[in-house]
Short mmCIF file of C-alpha atoms and ligand atoms in Angstrom, two decimals:
data_model
loop_
_atom_site.label_atom_id
_atom_site.label_comp_id
_atom_site.label_asym_id
_atom_site.label_seq_id
_atom_site.Cartn_x
_atom_site.Cartn_y
_atom_site.Cartn_z
CA UNK W 1 0.00 0.00 0.00
CA UNK W 2 1.36 3.39 -0.80
CA UNK W 3 0.21 6.18 1.41
CA UNK W 4 1.38 9.73 0.94
CA UNK W 5 2.21 10.86 4.47
CA UNK W 6 2.71 14.42 3.32
CA UNK W 7 -0.86 14.63 2.11
CA UNK W 8 -2.05 13.32 5.51
CA UNK W 9 0.03 15.84 7.41
CA UNK W 10 -1.39 19.26 8.34
CA UNK W 11 0.16 21.75 5.88
CA UNK W 12 1.60 24.08 8.53
CA UNK W 13 3.36 21.13 10.19
CA UNK W 14 4.89 20.10 6.89
CA UNK W 15 6.32 23.61 6.60
CA UNK W 16 7.26 23.99 10.27
CA UNK W 17 10.74 25.11 11.21
CA UNK W 18 11.35 23.33 14.54
CA UNK W 19 13.06 24.79 17.59
CA UNK W 20 16.72 23.93 17.74
CA UNK W 21 18.09 23.48 21.24
CA UNK W 22 21.67 24.00 22.39
CA UNK W 23 22.06 20.21 22.41
CA UNK W 24 20.82 20.05 18.80
CA UNK W 25 23.39 22.52 17.59
CA UNK W 26 26.30 20.87 19.37
CA UNK W 27 25.90 17.27 20.49
CA UNK W 28 29.54 16.44 21.31
CA UNK W 29 30.39 15.29 24.82
CA UNK W 30 33.80 17.00 25.29
CA UNK W 31 34.37 20.67 26.00
CA UNK W 32 33.48 23.63 28.15
CA UNK W 33 29.74 23.97 27.91
CA UNK W 34 28.70 27.60 28.03
CA UNK W 35 25.86 27.30 25.54
CA UNK W 36 22.73 26.37 27.50
CA UNK W 37 22.64 28.72 30.50
CA UNK W 38 23.00 25.81 32.90
CA UNK W 39 24.38 26.07 36.43
CA UNK W 40 28.12 25.20 36.24
CA UNK W 41 28.43 24.37 39.95
CA UNK W 42 26.04 21.42 39.95
CA UNK W 43 22.63 20.89 41.52
CA UNK W 44 21.00 21.59 44.83
CA UNK W 45 20.31 17.83 45.09
CA UNK W 46 22.72 15.03 45.96
CA UNK W 47 22.65 13.76 42.39
CA UNK W 48 23.53 16.29 39.68
CA UNK W 49 20.79 17.30 37.25
CA UNK W 50 22.30 20.60 36.09
CA UNK W 51 22.86 19.60 32.44
CA UNK W 52 20.01 19.37 29.93
CA UNK W 53 19.31 15.78 28.87
CA UNK W 54 19.73 14.33 25.37
CA UNK W 55 16.71 15.70 23.44
CA UNK W 56 16.54 12.55 21.26
CA UNK W 57 17.44 9.98 23.97
CA UNK W 58 19.96 8.23 21.70
CA UNK W 59 21.54 5.89 24.27
CA UNK W 60 18.15 4.79 25.57
CA UNK W 61 16.75 4.28 22.08
CA UNK W 62 19.66 2.01 21.20
CA UNK W 63 18.85 -0.26 24.13
CA UNK W 64 15.12 -0.19 23.37
CA UNK W 65 15.84 -0.95 19.71
CA UNK W 66 17.90 -3.96 20.77
CA UNK W 67 15.21 -5.51 22.99
CA UNK W 68 12.34 -4.67 20.64
CA UNK W 69 13.99 -5.69 17.36
CA UNK W 70 13.56 -2.32 15.64
CA UNK W 71 15.96 0.42 14.52
CA UNK W 72 16.59 3.40 16.84
CA UNK W 73 15.29 5.69 14.09
CA UNK W 74 11.91 3.90 14.26
CA UNK W 75 11.41 4.94 17.91
CA UNK W 76 9.76 7.99 19.43
CA UNK W 77 9.78 8.35 23.23
CA UNK W 78 7.10 10.37 24.96
CA UNK W 79 6.13 11.53 28.43
CA UNK W 80 3.78 8.54 28.67
CA UNK W 81 1.93 7.11 25.67
CA UNK W 82 -0.43 10.02 26.06
CA UNK W 83 2.17 12.42 24.67
CA UNK W 84 2.41 10.40 21.44
CA UNK W 85 -1.39 10.32 21.13
CA UNK W 86 -1.61 14.10 21.51
CA UNK W 87 1.24 14.75 19.06
CA UNK W 88 -0.41 12.54 16.43
CA UNK W 89 -3.58 14.64 16.65
CA UNK W 90 -1.59 17.85 16.42
CA UNK W 91 0.43 16.63 13.44
CA UNK W 92 -2.31 15.06 11.35
CA UNK W 93 -5.76 16.32 12.33
CA UNK W 94 -7.04 19.73 11.29
CA UNK W 95 -9.44 20.87 14.04
CA UNK W 96 -13.05 21.17 12.91
CA UNK W 97 -12.24 19.45 9.62
CA UNK W 98 -10.61 16.04 10.02
CA UNK W 99 -11.85 13.04 12.00
CA UNK W 100 -10.53 9.94 13.75
CA UNK W 101 -12.11 6.51 14.15
CA UNK W 102 -12.41 5.00 17.63
CA UNK W 103 -13.60 1.50 18.50
CA UNK W 104 -15.44 1.50 21.83
CA UNK W 105 -15.20 0.18 24.42
CA UNK W 106 -11.56 1.27 24.50
CA UNK W 107 -8.95 3.43 26.20
CA UNK W 108 -10.40 6.83 27.11
CA UNK W 109 -7.44 9.01 26.14
CA UNK W 110 -8.03 8.69 22.38
CA UNK W 111 -11.37 10.45 22.85
CA UNK W 112 -10.20 13.02 25.40
CA UNK W 113 -7.23 13.95 23.23
CA UNK W 114 -9.54 14.30 20.20
CA UNK W 115 -11.77 16.62 22.21
CA UNK W 116 -8.82 18.68 23.44
CA UNK W 117 -7.72 19.09 19.85
CA UNK W 118 -11.27 19.75 18.54
CA UNK W 119 -11.21 16.73 16.24
CA UNK W 120 -14.38 14.89 15.21
CA UNK W 121 -14.74 11.33 16.51
CA UNK W 122 -16.42 8.54 14.57
CA UNK W 123 -17.22 5.51 16.68
CA UNK W 124 -17.51 1.97 15.38
CA UNK W 125 -18.21 -0.35 18.32
CA UNK W 126 -16.46 -3.67 18.75
CA UNK W 127 -18.61 -6.81 18.47
CA UNK W 128 -20.16 -8.37 21.59
CA UNK W 129 -17.01 -10.46 22.00
CA UNK W 130 -14.86 -7.34 21.53
CA UNK W 131 -13.58 -8.00 18.01
CA UNK W 132 -13.14 -5.46 15.19
CA UNK W 133 -15.72 -4.86 12.47
CA UNK W 134 -13.40 -4.05 9.54
CA UNK W 135 -16.20 -3.62 7.01
CA UNK W 136 -18.00 -1.06 9.17
CA UNK W 137 -14.78 0.70 10.09
CA UNK W 138 -13.86 1.18 6.44
CA UNK W 139 -17.40 2.32 5.66
CA UNK W 140 -17.21 4.95 8.43
CA UNK W 141 -14.04 6.47 6.95
CA UNK W 142 -13.90 9.34 4.48
CA UNK W 143 -10.97 11.34 3.03
CA UNK W 144 -10.83 13.35 6.28
CA UNK W 145 -10.34 10.24 8.43
CA UNK W 146 -6.73 10.62 9.50
CA UNK W 147 -6.20 8.15 12.34
CA UNK W 148 -7.71 4.81 13.37
CA UNK W 149 -6.95 3.74 16.94
CA UNK W 150 -6.88 -0.01 17.67
CA UNK W 151 -6.05 -1.19 21.17
CA UNK W 152 -4.86 -4.80 21.44
CA UNK W 153 -4.91 -6.31 24.01
CA UNK W 154 -7.80 -3.95 24.54
CA UNK W 155 -8.51 -1.90 27.64
CA UNK W 156 -11.05 -2.48 29.26
CA UNK W 157 -12.08 -5.76 27.58
CA UNK W 158 -8.66 -7.47 28.08
CA UNK W 159 -8.81 -9.53 24.87
CA UNK W 160 -6.62 -9.32 21.80
CA UNK W 161 -8.24 -8.61 18.46
CA UNK W 162 -7.75 -10.80 15.38
CA UNK W 163 -4.42 -10.15 13.71
CA UNK W 164 -5.87 -10.58 10.21
CA UNK W 165 -8.46 -7.85 10.88
CA UNK W 166 -5.75 -5.42 12.00
CA UNK W 167 -3.60 -6.18 8.94
CA UNK W 168 -6.56 -5.73 6.62
CA UNK W 169 -7.26 -2.32 8.16
CA UNK W 170 -3.60 -1.27 7.93
CA UNK W 171 -3.76 -2.16 4.23
CA UNK W 172 -7.13 -0.61 3.40
CA UNK W 173 -7.59 2.36 5.74
CA UNK W 174 -6.26 5.47 4.00
CA UNK W 175 -4.78 7.09 7.06
CA UNK W 176 -2.60 6.26 10.03
CA UNK W 177 -3.37 3.06 11.96
CA UNK W 178 -2.27 3.19 15.59
CA UNK W 179 -2.03 -0.17 17.39
CA UNK W 180 -1.81 0.45 21.13
CA UNK W 181 0.07 -2.48 22.70
CA UNK W 182 0.26 -1.22 26.29
CA UNK W 183 -0.53 -4.78 27.48
CA UNK W 184 1.44 -6.80 24.89
CA UNK W 185 3.84 -8.13 27.56
CA UNK W 186 0.98 -10.12 29.09
CA UNK W 187 -0.10 -11.66 25.79
CA UNK W 188 1.17 -14.43 23.52
CA UNK W 189 0.50 -12.16 20.52
CA UNK W 190 3.43 -11.18 18.31
CA UNK W 191 3.94 -7.41 18.37
CA UNK W 192 2.91 -5.46 15.28
CA UNK W 193 6.37 -3.87 15.35
CA UNK W 194 7.30 -6.86 13.15
CA UNK W 195 5.14 -5.30 10.41
CA UNK W 196 6.60 -1.79 10.51
CA UNK W 197 8.79 -2.24 7.45
CA UNK W 198 5.76 -3.38 5.43
CA UNK W 199 3.43 -0.51 6.29
CA UNK W 200 4.52 3.16 6.41
CA UNK W 201 1.11 4.14 7.87
CA UNK W 202 1.41 1.82 10.90
CA UNK W 203 2.32 3.14 14.35
CA UNK W 204 2.66 0.82 17.35
CA UNK W 205 2.56 2.15 20.92
CA UNK W 206 3.97 0.44 23.99
CA UNK W 207 4.73 1.72 27.47
CA UNK W 208 6.99 1.25 30.49
CA UNK W 209 3.99 1.91 32.77
CA UNK W 210 2.58 -1.63 33.03
CA UNK W 211 4.83 -4.71 32.86
CA UNK W 212 7.98 -2.73 33.68
CA UNK W 213 6.46 -1.20 36.80
CA UNK W 214 7.64 2.31 35.92
CA UNK W 215 4.34 4.20 35.68
CA UNK W 216 5.60 7.11 37.78
CA UNK W 217 8.54 7.78 35.45
CA UNK W 218 6.19 8.44 32.48
CA UNK W 219 7.82 6.79 29.49
CA UNK W 220 5.85 5.71 26.46
CA UNK W 221 7.18 4.31 23.18
CA UNK W 222 5.90 4.81 19.66
CA UNK W 223 7.34 2.67 16.86
CA UNK W 224 6.77 3.67 13.23
CA UNK W 225 8.34 4.44 9.87
CA UNK W 226 11.27 6.85 10.05
CA UNK W 227 9.12 9.38 8.22
CA UNK W 228 6.50 9.41 10.99
CA UNK W 229 9.14 9.46 13.74
CA UNK W 230 10.75 12.50 12.12
CA UNK W 231 7.41 14.32 12.22
CA UNK W 232 6.88 13.55 15.92
CA UNK W 233 10.43 14.63 16.75
CA UNK W 234 9.86 17.88 14.91
CA UNK W 235 6.86 18.93 17.01
CA UNK W 236 7.67 17.49 20.45
CA UNK W 237 8.88 19.65 23.33
CA UNK W 238 12.70 19.80 23.05
CA UNK W 239 13.55 17.98 26.29
CA UNK W 240 10.41 15.89 26.74
CA UNK W 241 12.07 12.98 28.59
CA UNK W 242 13.89 13.90 31.78
CA UNK W 243 17.50 12.89 32.38
CA UNK W 244 16.44 10.94 35.45
CA UNK W 245 13.95 8.92 33.41
CA UNK W 246 16.48 8.24 30.64
CA UNK W 247 19.11 7.00 33.09
CA UNK W 248 16.72 4.96 35.20
CA UNK W 249 15.17 3.17 32.24
CA UNK W 250 18.58 2.53 30.70
CA UNK W 251 19.56 0.70 33.89
CA UNK W 252 16.18 -1.05 34.04
CA UNK W 253 16.65 -2.54 30.58
CA UNK W 254 19.89 -4.15 31.73
CA UNK W 255 17.77 -5.95 34.37
CA UNK W 256 15.25 -7.20 31.84
CA UNK W 257 15.38 -10.71 33.38
CA UNK W 258 13.66 -9.31 36.44
CA UNK W 259 10.85 -7.89 34.30
CA UNK W 260 10.36 -11.24 32.61
CA UNK W 261 10.06 -12.86 36.04
CA UNK W 262 7.52 -10.24 37.20
CA UNK W 263 5.47 -10.87 34.06
CA UNK W 264 5.44 -14.62 34.78
CA UNK W 265 4.38 -13.90 38.36
CA UNK W 266 1.55 -11.63 37.19
CA UNK W 267 0.37 -14.26 34.70
CA UNK W 268 0.38 -16.90 37.48
CA UNK W 269 -1.66 -14.56 39.66
CA UNK W 270 -4.04 -13.87 36.77
CA UNK W 271 -4.72 -17.62 36.53
CA UNK W 272 -5.18 -17.90 40.30
CA UNK W 273 -7.56 -14.93 40.41
CA UNK W 274 -9.56 -16.21 37.45
CA UNK W 275 -9.87 -19.70 38.97
CA UNK W 276 -10.99 -18.31 42.33
CA UNK W 277 -13.47 -15.87 40.77
CA UNK W 278 -14.98 -18.72 38.75
CA UNK W 279 -15.85 -20.45 42.02
CA UNK W 280 -17.97 -17.51 43.18
CA UNK W 281 -21.65 -18.13 42.34
CA UNK W 282 -22.45 -14.44 41.75
CA UNK W 283 -19.72 -13.97 39.12
CA UNK W 284 -21.53 -14.14 35.77
CA UNK W 285 -18.64 -13.91 33.38
CA UNK W 286 -14.88 -13.46 33.28
CA UNK W 287 -13.80 -12.25 29.90
CA UNK W 288 -10.68 -13.93 28.42
CA UNK W 289 -7.62 -11.88 29.32
CA UNK W 290 -4.41 -11.12 27.46
CA UNK W 291 -3.65 -8.31 29.90
CA UNK W 292 -2.82 -7.76 33.59
CA UNK W 293 -6.47 -7.30 34.49
CA UNK W 294 -9.77 -9.15 34.28
CA UNK W 295 -13.10 -7.78 33.09
CA UNK W 296 -15.64 -9.42 35.35
CA UNK W 297 -19.43 -9.33 35.06
CA UNK W 298 -21.23 -9.25 38.41
CA UNK W 299 -24.92 -8.34 38.84
CA UNK W 300 -25.40 -4.92 40.48
CA UNK W 301 -21.81 -4.00 39.67
CA UNK W 302 -22.33 -0.36 40.74
CA UNK W 303 -23.37 -1.48 44.22
CA UNK W 304 -20.58 -4.05 44.42
CA UNK W 305 -18.08 -1.39 43.42
CA UNK W 306 -19.24 0.91 46.23
CA UNK W 307 -19.30 -1.93 48.74
CA UNK W 308 -15.76 -2.95 47.78
CA UNK W 309 -14.60 0.60 48.48
CA UNK W 310 -16.22 0.21 51.89
CA UNK W 311 -13.85 -2.75 52.35
CA UNK W 312 -10.92 -0.61 51.14
CA UNK W 313 -10.59 -2.61 47.91
CA UNK W 314 -10.60 -0.38 44.87
CA UNK W 315 -11.37 -1.71 41.40
CA UNK W 316 -12.44 0.14 38.26
CA UNK W 317 -16.15 0.48 37.67
CA UNK W 318 -16.86 -0.05 33.96
CA UNK W 319 -20.59 -0.70 34.42
CA UNK W 320 -21.59 2.37 32.40
CA UNK W 321 -19.27 1.59 29.49
CA UNK W 322 -20.71 0.30 26.20
CA UNK W 323 -20.75 -3.54 26.04
CA UNK W 324 -19.41 -3.69 29.61
CA UNK W 325 -22.74 -3.53 31.45
CA UNK W 326 -22.37 -4.75 35.05
CA UNK W 327 -18.62 -5.16 34.60
CA UNK W 328 -15.77 -4.36 36.96
CA UNK W 329 -12.21 -4.14 35.73
CA UNK W 330 -9.91 -5.76 38.25
CA UNK W 331 -6.14 -5.37 38.05
CA UNK W 332 -4.20 -8.52 38.97
CA UNK W 333 -2.50 -7.88 42.31
CA UNK W 334 -0.13 -9.81 44.52
CA UNK W 335 -1.42 -13.03 46.10
CA UNK W 336 -2.21 -11.13 49.29
CA UNK W 337 -4.06 -8.36 47.43
CA UNK W 338 -6.00 -10.89 45.34
CA UNK W 339 -7.03 -12.75 48.50
CA UNK W 340 -8.21 -9.46 50.02
CA UNK W 341 -10.30 -8.76 46.92
CA UNK W 342 -11.79 -12.27 46.96
CA UNK W 343 -12.65 -12.09 50.65
CA UNK W 344 -14.22 -8.67 50.21
CA UNK W 345 -16.28 -9.93 47.26
CA UNK W 346 -17.47 -12.95 49.25
CA UNK W 347 -18.53 -10.58 52.03
CA UNK W 348 -20.30 -7.88 49.98
CA UNK W 349 -22.01 -10.31 47.57
CA UNK W 350 -23.14 -12.76 50.24
C1 PLP L 1 -2.14 2.17 30.62
C2 PLP L 1 -2.34 2.39 29.17
C3 PLP L 1 -1.42 3.14 28.43
C4 PLP L 1 -0.20 3.70 29.08
O1 PLP L 1 -0.21 5.04 29.19
P1 PLP L 1 1.10 5.79 29.73
O2 PLP L 1 0.75 7.20 29.42
O3 PLP L 1 2.26 5.27 28.92
O4 PLP L 1 1.24 5.48 31.17
C5 PLP L 1 -1.61 3.27 27.08
N1 PLP L 1 -2.66 2.69 26.45
C6 PLP L 1 -3.55 1.96 27.13
C7 PLP L 1 -4.64 1.30 26.41
C8 PLP L 1 -3.42 1.80 28.51
O5 PLP L 1 -4.34 1.08 29.16
#
């Protein structure tokens, strides 16, 4: 498929002359640095943070490229995945003119970010078992449809969508297809990063917030064609990833074995929690999960949610969400936390 990215891009972004930082103009490591108005004496803190960080996070991207099997030039790093989502709107969607296609029930930020950017939303619901409807999605699109957001494994339904449906949409949708893989580490699904070289309109998002246990650092990844990455780099804030985050994640990647172990532990706990929930007579349905949470149908979910809070157990109430009637979204915890949830459920649903 040949897609002309330049015709998708907003014209003023195509013409934009980006800000050049001190670290853009001189990126060498040696010398007396009197170019960025930094404090030469160091920082007020024990650790020094007085120098601006690498604006393009080269060292970190090399490590990420190695573990993800992509090239460093195919990576954009953002202050959480949410930064990438927002930048995509700003780069491709003309407010009041273009539209995006969302597939509810799904992650809320695609919609909020569209609203912030005054971009029309076209919704094509998933099927009752949370699969894509490619025919309807393509029918909903017009020449102003710039981005299609697919979340797989999907939040809040926890399932993965059919790979063939995603590939068909990447081939036939005449805009950007974003596949949000925030939960891929908990799934047996092959990442769509393996398809990047085949499709210049494909963008895959992943995050350090879930499996890696680094939500507070705020580091999201977007993988795409070099052309798309160049566009995101051009419009991002110059130093969008802090030096502390870059260093910490660089060290974290060297301990990847520990992450793999944590993922196995979470998957074991997911099985335990599912098995125990199945024993509870009031649990109507546990949707199949490829993520670190379970979508669970319980009659009177709103009441159960409130009662669980009374027991100091907090889950996510999804009862009002399309296709998730009477559903609670329960993150897999430690064994102790899962036991607390189960005991609280037995008490409030008795
Ligand atoms: C949690 C989550 C993210 C991660 O967002 P960050 O901003 O990287 O923390 C992205 N997409 C989905 C669907 C999520 O559930």
